[in-house]
Amino acid sequence: MALVGGRARPSARPAAPGAPPATPAAGAAGAAWPGLALAVAGVAAAWLVHRALPAVPMLTAAVVLGLAAAHTPWLRTRIRGRCRAGLSVAAKRLMRLGVVLLGLKLSLSDVLGLGWSTVAMVLAVVAATLGGTWWLGRRLGLPGDQPLLIATGYAICGASAIGAVAAVHDSDEDDAATSVALVTLCGTLAMAVLPLLHGPLGLTDAQFGRWVGAGVHDVGQVVAAAQTAGPAALGEAVLVKLMRVALLAPLVAALVVAARRRGRGAAAGGRAGRPPLVPLFVAGFLAMVVVRTTGLLPEPVLASAGTAQELLLAAALFGLGSAVHLPTLSRTGARVAALGLTAWALIAAASYAGVLLTA
């Protein structure tokens, strides 16, 4: 024990012979592994839930399990303590890797094959949902970036879009977690309700598929809802949904331009006040779209990449779900619920009108 300035301080211990010097990276990795291990366990549990209940997408199960874990007494202290660093890594970095691999699901030729009227319909629905939800969220006085993140999740591709926008907008983790929870719950509601309206609304299978693709949030939820009407509906739904996914890159670029004008730093790694116009993970997403469009990758590789993408996103969503604190959420719960239900009705009505106009 050494005295420094009148205070006792432990003396530094010499490193063991042959031991590598400690590095900040090694310390960060050591701090992250408990949370990453918990995220892996959460993914395994979500996979089991999906296997037992195929109608429940694995990504939806991952969010719900993360939220449940955060409020389980014997897990809660660990999640808020030694597991927090690793869960944050999962929620941010694994989310970006999952978004990159999401690009391999999208081919430019598939998008163009939809026809210009459908492309215009998707653009109009996304613009109406994004603008309307963002405006209403601000009018309701939701804190931080919640209006933007919720609007992005509804308009583009659910939790994946929220994670991407939160990364470049340097959003608070609580705002991202709350937004993911809301969009996931409302997407699950849409997944259950829309198939019940297939017959009463007089939609053909193809029209129903396009409605689901334009109006449901996450890709897994789209598949779960559309498959109830058969393969024709499922094919249309996935194509329209991937068209919405393609709009993620220009949306992120527009937000980065806005951040540059405000002089606001971004978490994507740019200099303070000058975030990169195209963040690295968005560039990776676009590169994967190009690779898929070339047709060079065989189906087994695409299938493996799709599995990896779902596992990465499931780990990220478990991490985000574990950050939701219901007592805190309850303070704005009525306003968040009002925004969620209104936005859900908005995108359902706008996409239904768009499908009828382009039939």
Short mmCIF file of C-alpha atoms in Angstrom, two decimals:
data_model
loop_
_atom_site.label_atom_id
_atom_site.label_comp_id
_atom_site.label_asym_id
_atom_site.label_seq_id
_atom_site.Cartn_x
_atom_site.Cartn_y
_atom_site.Cartn_z
CA MET A 1 0.00 0.00 0.00
CA ALA A 2 1.47 3.39 -1.01
CA LEU A 3 0.56 6.84 0.35
CA VAL A 4 -0.14 9.45 -2.30
CA GLY A 5 -1.22 12.91 -1.21
CA GLY A 6 -2.06 11.58 2.27
CA ARG A 7 -4.39 8.88 0.91
CA ALA A 8 -3.74 5.17 0.76
CA ARG A 9 -3.61 3.68 -2.72
CA PRO A 10 -2.95 0.05 -3.58
CA SER A 11 0.45 -0.49 -5.13
CA ALA A 12 0.50 -1.71 -8.68
CA ARG A 13 1.15 -5.42 -8.98
CA PRO A 14 3.79 -6.53 -11.47
CA ALA A 15 2.48 -8.48 -14.40
CA ALA A 16 2.99 -12.21 -14.32
CA PRO A 17 5.97 -13.38 -16.40
CA GLY A 18 4.89 -13.92 -20.00
CA ALA A 19 1.42 -12.47 -19.46
CA PRO A 20 0.21 -10.03 -22.14
CA PRO A 21 -0.30 -6.45 -21.00
CA ALA A 22 -3.86 -5.45 -20.14
CA THR A 23 -5.53 -3.34 -22.81
CA PRO A 24 -8.72 -1.23 -22.81
CA ALA A 25 -10.13 -3.48 -25.53
CA ALA A 26 -9.57 -6.57 -23.42
CA GLY A 27 -11.27 -4.87 -20.47
CA ALA A 28 -14.22 -3.89 -22.64
CA ALA A 29 -14.53 -7.43 -23.96
CA GLY A 30 -14.44 -8.79 -20.42
CA ALA A 31 -17.16 -6.39 -19.34
CA ALA A 32 -19.35 -7.26 -22.33
CA TRP A 33 -19.30 -11.06 -22.23
CA PRO A 34 -21.89 -11.62 -19.43
CA GLY A 35 -24.47 -9.52 -21.29
CA LEU A 36 -23.64 -11.11 -24.63
CA ALA A 37 -24.00 -14.57 -23.07
CA LEU A 38 -27.40 -13.57 -21.72
CA ALA A 39 -28.40 -12.29 -25.19
CA VAL A 40 -27.40 -15.64 -26.71
CA ALA A 41 -29.55 -17.40 -24.11
CA GLY A 42 -32.41 -15.04 -24.99
CA VAL A 43 -32.06 -15.88 -28.69
CA ALA A 44 -32.15 -19.60 -27.89
CA ALA A 45 -35.30 -19.12 -25.82
CA ALA A 46 -36.91 -17.05 -28.61
CA TRP A 47 -36.09 -19.79 -31.12
CA LEU A 48 -37.75 -22.37 -28.87
CA VAL A 49 -40.85 -20.18 -28.56
CA HIS A 50 -41.00 -19.86 -32.35
CA ARG A 51 -40.59 -23.60 -32.79
CA ALA A 52 -43.39 -24.27 -30.31
CA LEU A 53 -45.63 -21.49 -31.69
CA PRO A 54 -44.74 -20.95 -35.38
CA ALA A 55 -47.21 -18.05 -35.64
CA VAL A 56 -45.00 -16.06 -33.26
CA PRO A 57 -41.97 -14.65 -35.17
CA MET A 58 -38.63 -15.20 -33.44
CA LEU A 59 -37.89 -11.46 -33.44
CA THR A 60 -41.16 -10.69 -31.68
CA ALA A 61 -40.43 -13.38 -29.11
CA ALA A 62 -36.94 -11.94 -28.54
CA VAL A 63 -38.29 -8.48 -27.68
CA VAL A 64 -40.93 -9.88 -25.32
CA LEU A 65 -38.42 -12.17 -23.60
CA GLY A 66 -35.97 -9.28 -23.15
CA LEU A 67 -38.70 -7.18 -21.58
CA ALA A 68 -39.74 -10.08 -19.33
CA ALA A 69 -36.15 -10.70 -18.25
CA ALA A 70 -35.73 -7.04 -17.29
CA HIS A 71 -38.62 -7.38 -14.85
CA THR A 72 -37.79 -10.80 -13.41
CA PRO A 73 -36.51 -10.20 -9.84
CA TRP A 74 -33.52 -12.58 -9.91
CA LEU A 75 -32.41 -11.32 -13.36
CA ARG A 76 -33.22 -7.63 -12.99
CA THR A 77 -30.18 -6.68 -10.89
CA ARG A 78 -27.82 -8.53 -13.25
CA ILE A 79 -29.36 -6.91 -16.33
CA ARG A 80 -28.99 -3.45 -14.83
CA GLY A 81 -25.51 -4.24 -13.52
CA ARG A 82 -22.84 -6.54 -14.92
CA CYS A 83 -24.87 -7.56 -18.00
CA ARG A 84 -25.76 -4.05 -19.13
CA ALA A 85 -22.58 -3.42 -21.14
CA GLY A 86 -22.92 -6.59 -23.18
CA LEU A 87 -26.64 -6.08 -23.77
CA SER A 88 -25.90 -2.58 -25.05
CA VAL A 89 -23.31 -4.03 -27.44
CA ALA A 90 -25.93 -6.48 -28.69
CA ALA A 91 -28.56 -3.74 -29.07
CA LYS A 92 -26.26 -1.47 -31.08
CA ARG A 93 -23.47 -3.33 -32.83
CA LEU A 94 -25.27 -6.59 -33.55
CA MET A 95 -28.24 -4.57 -34.78
CA ARG A 96 -25.99 -2.88 -37.37
CA LEU A 97 -24.60 -6.22 -38.55
CA GLY A 98 -28.13 -7.55 -38.88
CA VAL A 99 -29.15 -4.51 -40.95
CA VAL A 100 -26.18 -5.11 -43.27
CA LEU A 101 -27.23 -8.72 -43.89
CA LEU A 102 -30.82 -7.57 -44.40
CA GLY A 103 -29.64 -6.15 -47.73
CA LEU A 104 -29.18 -9.69 -49.06
CA LYS A 105 -32.97 -10.14 -48.98
CA LEU A 106 -33.48 -7.35 -51.50
CA SER A 107 -32.87 -7.41 -55.25
CA LEU A 108 -33.31 -4.32 -57.39
CA SER A 109 -34.87 -6.44 -60.14
CA ASP A 110 -37.54 -7.63 -57.70
CA VAL A 111 -38.39 -4.05 -56.75
CA LEU A 112 -38.66 -2.95 -60.37
CA GLY A 113 -40.83 -5.98 -61.08
CA LEU A 114 -43.49 -4.60 -58.75
CA GLY A 115 -44.40 -1.93 -61.29
CA TRP A 116 -44.20 1.84 -60.97
CA SER A 117 -47.71 2.19 -59.60
CA THR A 118 -46.87 -0.07 -56.65
CA VAL A 119 -43.57 1.72 -56.10
CA ALA A 120 -45.44 5.04 -56.01
CA MET A 121 -47.98 3.58 -53.60
CA VAL A 122 -45.27 2.40 -51.22
CA LEU A 123 -43.53 5.78 -51.33
CA ALA A 124 -46.80 7.57 -50.56
CA VAL A 125 -47.69 5.25 -47.67
CA VAL A 126 -44.21 5.55 -46.14
CA ALA A 127 -44.24 9.35 -46.47
CA ALA A 128 -47.73 9.66 -44.94
CA THR A 129 -46.92 7.31 -42.06
CA LEU A 130 -43.52 8.84 -41.34
CA GLY A 131 -44.71 12.43 -41.45
CA GLY A 132 -48.02 11.86 -39.68
CA THR A 133 -46.59 9.76 -36.85
CA TRP A 134 -43.65 12.09 -36.29
CA TRP A 135 -45.92 15.15 -36.17
CA LEU A 136 -48.41 13.51 -33.80
CA GLY A 137 -45.66 12.28 -31.50
CA ARG A 138 -44.30 15.80 -31.14
CA ARG A 139 -47.80 17.18 -30.56
CA LEU A 140 -48.32 14.62 -27.80
CA GLY A 141 -45.09 15.77 -26.16
CA LEU A 142 -43.22 12.46 -26.24
CA PRO A 143 -39.68 12.92 -24.94
CA GLY A 144 -36.37 12.78 -26.78
CA ASP A 145 -36.23 10.99 -30.13
CA GLN A 146 -39.28 8.84 -29.47
CA PRO A 147 -41.49 10.56 -32.11
CA LEU A 148 -38.83 10.08 -34.80
CA LEU A 149 -37.96 6.51 -33.83
CA ILE A 150 -41.58 5.36 -33.57
CA ALA A 151 -42.40 7.00 -36.91
CA THR A 152 -39.42 5.30 -38.53
CA GLY A 153 -40.35 1.91 -37.12
CA TYR A 154 -43.91 2.12 -38.40
CA ALA A 155 -43.01 3.53 -41.81
CA ILE A 156 -39.96 1.46 -42.78
CA CYS A 157 -39.19 -1.88 -41.15
CA GLY A 158 -39.93 -1.94 -37.46
CA ALA A 159 -37.16 -2.56 -34.95
CA SER A 160 -34.42 -2.78 -37.61
CA ALA A 161 -35.17 0.75 -38.78
CA ILE A 162 -35.35 2.04 -35.21
CA GLY A 163 -31.92 0.58 -34.48
CA ALA A 164 -30.43 2.09 -37.64
CA VAL A 165 -31.85 5.55 -37.05
CA ALA A 166 -30.95 5.49 -33.35
CA ALA A 167 -27.36 4.69 -34.34
CA VAL A 168 -26.93 7.73 -36.60
CA HIS A 169 -29.06 10.06 -34.47
CA ASP A 170 -27.21 9.27 -31.23
CA SER A 171 -30.55 8.47 -29.59
CA ASP A 172 -30.90 7.61 -25.93
CA GLU A 173 -31.12 3.86 -25.34
CA ASP A 174 -34.34 4.27 -23.34
CA ASP A 175 -35.98 6.07 -26.28
CA ALA A 176 -34.92 3.26 -28.64
CA ALA A 177 -36.10 0.55 -26.26
CA THR A 178 -39.51 2.19 -25.73
CA SER A 179 -39.96 2.65 -29.48
CA VAL A 180 -39.05 -0.97 -30.22
CA ALA A 181 -41.46 -2.23 -27.57
CA LEU A 182 -44.34 -0.14 -28.94
CA VAL A 183 -43.74 -0.99 -32.60
CA THR A 184 -43.33 -4.67 -31.80
CA LEU A 185 -46.54 -4.82 -29.79
CA CYS A 186 -48.55 -2.98 -32.45
CA GLY A 187 -46.97 -5.09 -35.20
CA THR A 188 -48.06 -8.18 -33.33
CA LEU A 189 -51.56 -6.73 -33.13
CA ALA A 190 -51.56 -6.15 -36.89
CA MET A 191 -50.29 -9.69 -37.47
CA ALA A 192 -53.34 -11.02 -35.63
CA VAL A 193 -56.01 -8.59 -36.89
CA LEU A 194 -55.26 -8.16 -40.61
CA PRO A 195 -55.90 -11.81 -41.59
CA LEU A 196 -59.36 -11.51 -40.00
CA LEU A 197 -60.14 -8.62 -42.37
CA HIS A 198 -59.07 -10.40 -45.56
CA GLY A 199 -62.55 -11.66 -46.42
CA PRO A 200 -64.70 -8.81 -45.06
CA LEU A 201 -62.72 -6.22 -47.05
CA GLY A 202 -63.13 -8.18 -50.29
CA LEU A 203 -59.42 -8.34 -51.11
CA THR A 204 -57.94 -10.91 -53.47
CA ASP A 205 -55.01 -12.93 -52.16
CA ALA A 206 -52.52 -10.74 -54.08
CA GLN A 207 -54.16 -7.54 -52.84
CA PHE A 208 -54.14 -8.82 -49.28
CA GLY A 209 -50.44 -9.63 -49.60
CA ARG A 210 -49.66 -6.11 -50.80
CA TRP A 211 -51.72 -4.64 -47.96
CA VAL A 212 -49.80 -6.67 -45.40
CA GLY A 213 -46.46 -5.81 -47.00
CA ALA A 214 -47.28 -2.09 -46.98
CA GLY A 215 -48.87 -1.97 -43.54
CA VAL A 216 -47.08 -4.39 -41.17
CA HIS A 217 -43.78 -3.45 -39.56
CA ASP A 218 -41.17 -6.21 -39.20
CA VAL A 219 -40.38 -8.70 -41.96
CA GLY A 220 -41.18 -11.66 -39.70
CA GLN A 221 -44.57 -10.21 -38.85
CA VAL A 222 -45.29 -9.67 -42.55
CA VAL A 223 -44.52 -13.30 -43.31
CA ALA A 224 -46.63 -14.54 -40.41
CA ALA A 225 -49.65 -12.46 -41.47
CA ALA A 226 -49.42 -12.99 -45.24
CA GLN A 227 -48.90 -16.75 -45.19
CA THR A 228 -52.45 -17.17 -43.91
CA ALA A 229 -53.68 -16.31 -47.42
CA GLY A 230 -51.39 -18.65 -49.34
CA PRO A 231 -48.22 -18.41 -51.46
CA ALA A 232 -49.49 -15.71 -53.83
CA ALA A 233 -50.20 -13.36 -50.94
CA LEU A 234 -46.89 -14.20 -49.27
CA GLY A 235 -44.87 -13.44 -52.41
CA GLU A 236 -46.55 -10.06 -52.93
CA ALA A 237 -46.22 -9.17 -49.24
CA VAL A 238 -42.48 -9.88 -49.08
CA LEU A 239 -41.73 -7.89 -52.25
CA VAL A 240 -43.69 -4.84 -51.07
CA LYS A 241 -42.13 -5.10 -47.63
CA LEU A 242 -38.61 -5.24 -49.06
CA MET A 243 -39.43 -2.15 -51.08
CA ARG A 244 -40.04 -0.40 -47.76
CA VAL A 245 -36.77 -1.81 -46.41
CA ALA A 246 -34.95 -0.27 -49.39
CA LEU A 247 -36.06 3.18 -48.21
CA LEU A 248 -34.01 2.79 -45.03
CA ALA A 249 -30.79 3.96 -46.71
CA PRO A 250 -32.12 7.27 -48.12
CA LEU A 251 -33.92 7.98 -44.84
CA VAL A 252 -30.72 7.52 -42.84
CA ALA A 253 -28.79 9.69 -45.32
CA ALA A 254 -31.41 12.44 -44.99
CA LEU A 255 -31.16 12.34 -41.19
CA VAL A 256 -27.36 12.57 -41.39
CA VAL A 257 -27.64 15.63 -43.63
CA ALA A 258 -30.02 17.20 -41.10
CA ALA A 259 -27.60 16.35 -38.28
CA ARG A 260 -24.75 18.00 -40.19
CA ARG A 261 -26.77 21.16 -40.61
CA ARG A 262 -27.50 21.25 -36.89
CA GLY A 263 -23.88 20.45 -36.06
CA ARG A 264 -24.96 17.40 -34.09
CA GLY A 265 -22.61 14.43 -33.65
CA ALA A 266 -23.70 10.92 -34.46
CA ALA A 267 -22.93 7.59 -32.94
CA ALA A 268 -21.89 6.24 -36.31
CA GLY A 269 -18.34 7.35 -35.77
CA GLY A 270 -18.04 10.66 -37.63
CA ARG A 271 -16.35 13.75 -36.24
CA ALA A 272 -18.43 15.84 -33.86
CA GLY A 273 -20.88 17.84 -35.91
CA ARG A 274 -19.86 16.07 -39.13
CA PRO A 275 -21.32 12.57 -39.14
CA PRO A 276 -20.55 10.60 -42.32
CA LEU A 277 -23.17 11.07 -45.03
CA VAL A 278 -23.49 7.30 -45.46
CA PRO A 279 -22.69 5.41 -42.21
CA LEU A 280 -20.63 2.28 -42.64
CA PHE A 281 -23.45 -0.14 -41.85
CA VAL A 282 -25.76 1.60 -44.33
CA ALA A 283 -23.05 1.38 -47.00
CA GLY A 284 -22.80 -2.32 -46.13
CA PHE A 285 -26.58 -2.69 -46.53
CA LEU A 286 -26.42 -1.10 -50.00
CA ALA A 287 -23.45 -3.26 -50.96
CA MET A 288 -25.39 -6.38 -49.99
CA VAL A 289 -28.32 -5.24 -52.16
CA VAL A 290 -25.94 -4.93 -55.10
CA VAL A 291 -24.44 -8.36 -54.39
CA ARG A 292 -27.91 -9.92 -54.25
CA THR A 293 -28.88 -8.18 -57.51
CA THR A 294 -25.90 -9.72 -59.35
CA GLY A 295 -27.23 -13.20 -58.65
CA LEU A 296 -23.73 -14.49 -57.92
CA LEU A 297 -24.51 -15.90 -54.48
CA PRO A 298 -25.98 -19.43 -54.46
CA GLU A 299 -29.14 -20.16 -52.52
CA PRO A 300 -27.37 -22.03 -49.68
CA VAL A 301 -25.23 -18.95 -48.99
CA LEU A 302 -28.28 -16.67 -49.03
CA ALA A 303 -30.12 -19.04 -46.72
CA SER A 304 -27.19 -19.08 -44.27
CA ALA A 305 -26.96 -15.28 -44.40
CA GLY A 306 -30.69 -15.05 -43.73
CA THR A 307 -30.33 -17.26 -40.67
CA ALA A 308 -27.39 -15.20 -39.40
CA GLN A 309 -29.32 -11.98 -39.96
CA GLU A 310 -32.30 -13.24 -37.96
CA LEU A 311 -30.08 -14.42 -35.10
CA LEU A 312 -28.21 -11.11 -34.96
CA LEU A 313 -31.42 -9.10 -34.96
CA ALA A 314 -32.94 -11.39 -32.33
CA ALA A 315 -29.94 -10.79 -30.05
CA ALA A 316 -30.20 -7.04 -30.67
CA LEU A 317 -33.92 -6.98 -29.95
CA PHE A 318 -33.45 -9.00 -26.77
CA GLY A 319 -30.93 -6.35 -25.68
CA LEU A 320 -33.32 -3.53 -26.52
CA GLY A 321 -36.22 -5.27 -24.80
CA SER A 322 -34.13 -5.69 -21.66
CA ALA A 323 -33.65 -1.90 -21.54
CA VAL A 324 -37.39 -1.23 -21.26
CA HIS A 325 -38.34 -0.09 -17.76
CA LEU A 326 -42.11 -0.31 -17.40
CA PRO A 327 -42.40 2.09 -14.43
CA THR A 328 -40.62 4.74 -16.50
CA LEU A 329 -42.67 3.88 -19.57
CA SER A 330 -45.88 4.24 -17.55
CA ARG A 331 -45.21 7.96 -17.07
CA THR A 332 -45.85 8.52 -20.78
CA GLY A 333 -47.81 5.31 -21.28
CA ALA A 334 -51.12 6.91 -22.28
CA ARG A 335 -49.45 9.18 -24.82
CA VAL A 336 -47.28 6.38 -26.21
CA ALA A 337 -50.32 4.08 -26.51
CA ALA A 338 -52.32 6.82 -28.22
CA LEU A 339 -49.54 7.40 -30.73
CA GLY A 340 -49.07 3.68 -31.35
CA LEU A 341 -52.72 2.95 -32.02
CA THR A 342 -53.19 6.06 -34.15
CA ALA A 343 -50.12 5.31 -36.22
CA TRP A 344 -51.24 1.69 -36.61
CA ALA A 345 -54.63 2.84 -37.91
CA LEU A 346 -52.93 5.41 -40.17
CA ILE A 347 -50.63 2.96 -41.93
CA ALA A 348 -53.36 0.32 -42.22
CA ALA A 349 -55.79 2.81 -43.80
CA ALA A 350 -53.18 4.42 -46.07
CA SER A 351 -51.87 1.07 -47.33
CA TYR A 352 -55.42 -0.25 -47.87
CA ALA A 353 -56.31 2.83 -49.93
CA GLY A 354 -53.08 2.48 -51.86
CA VAL A 355 -53.77 -1.15 -52.70
CA LEU A 356 -57.27 -0.31 -53.97
CA LEU A 357 -55.98 2.58 -56.09
CA THR A 358 -53.27 0.45 -57.71
CA ALA A 359 -55.35 -2.71 -58.19
#
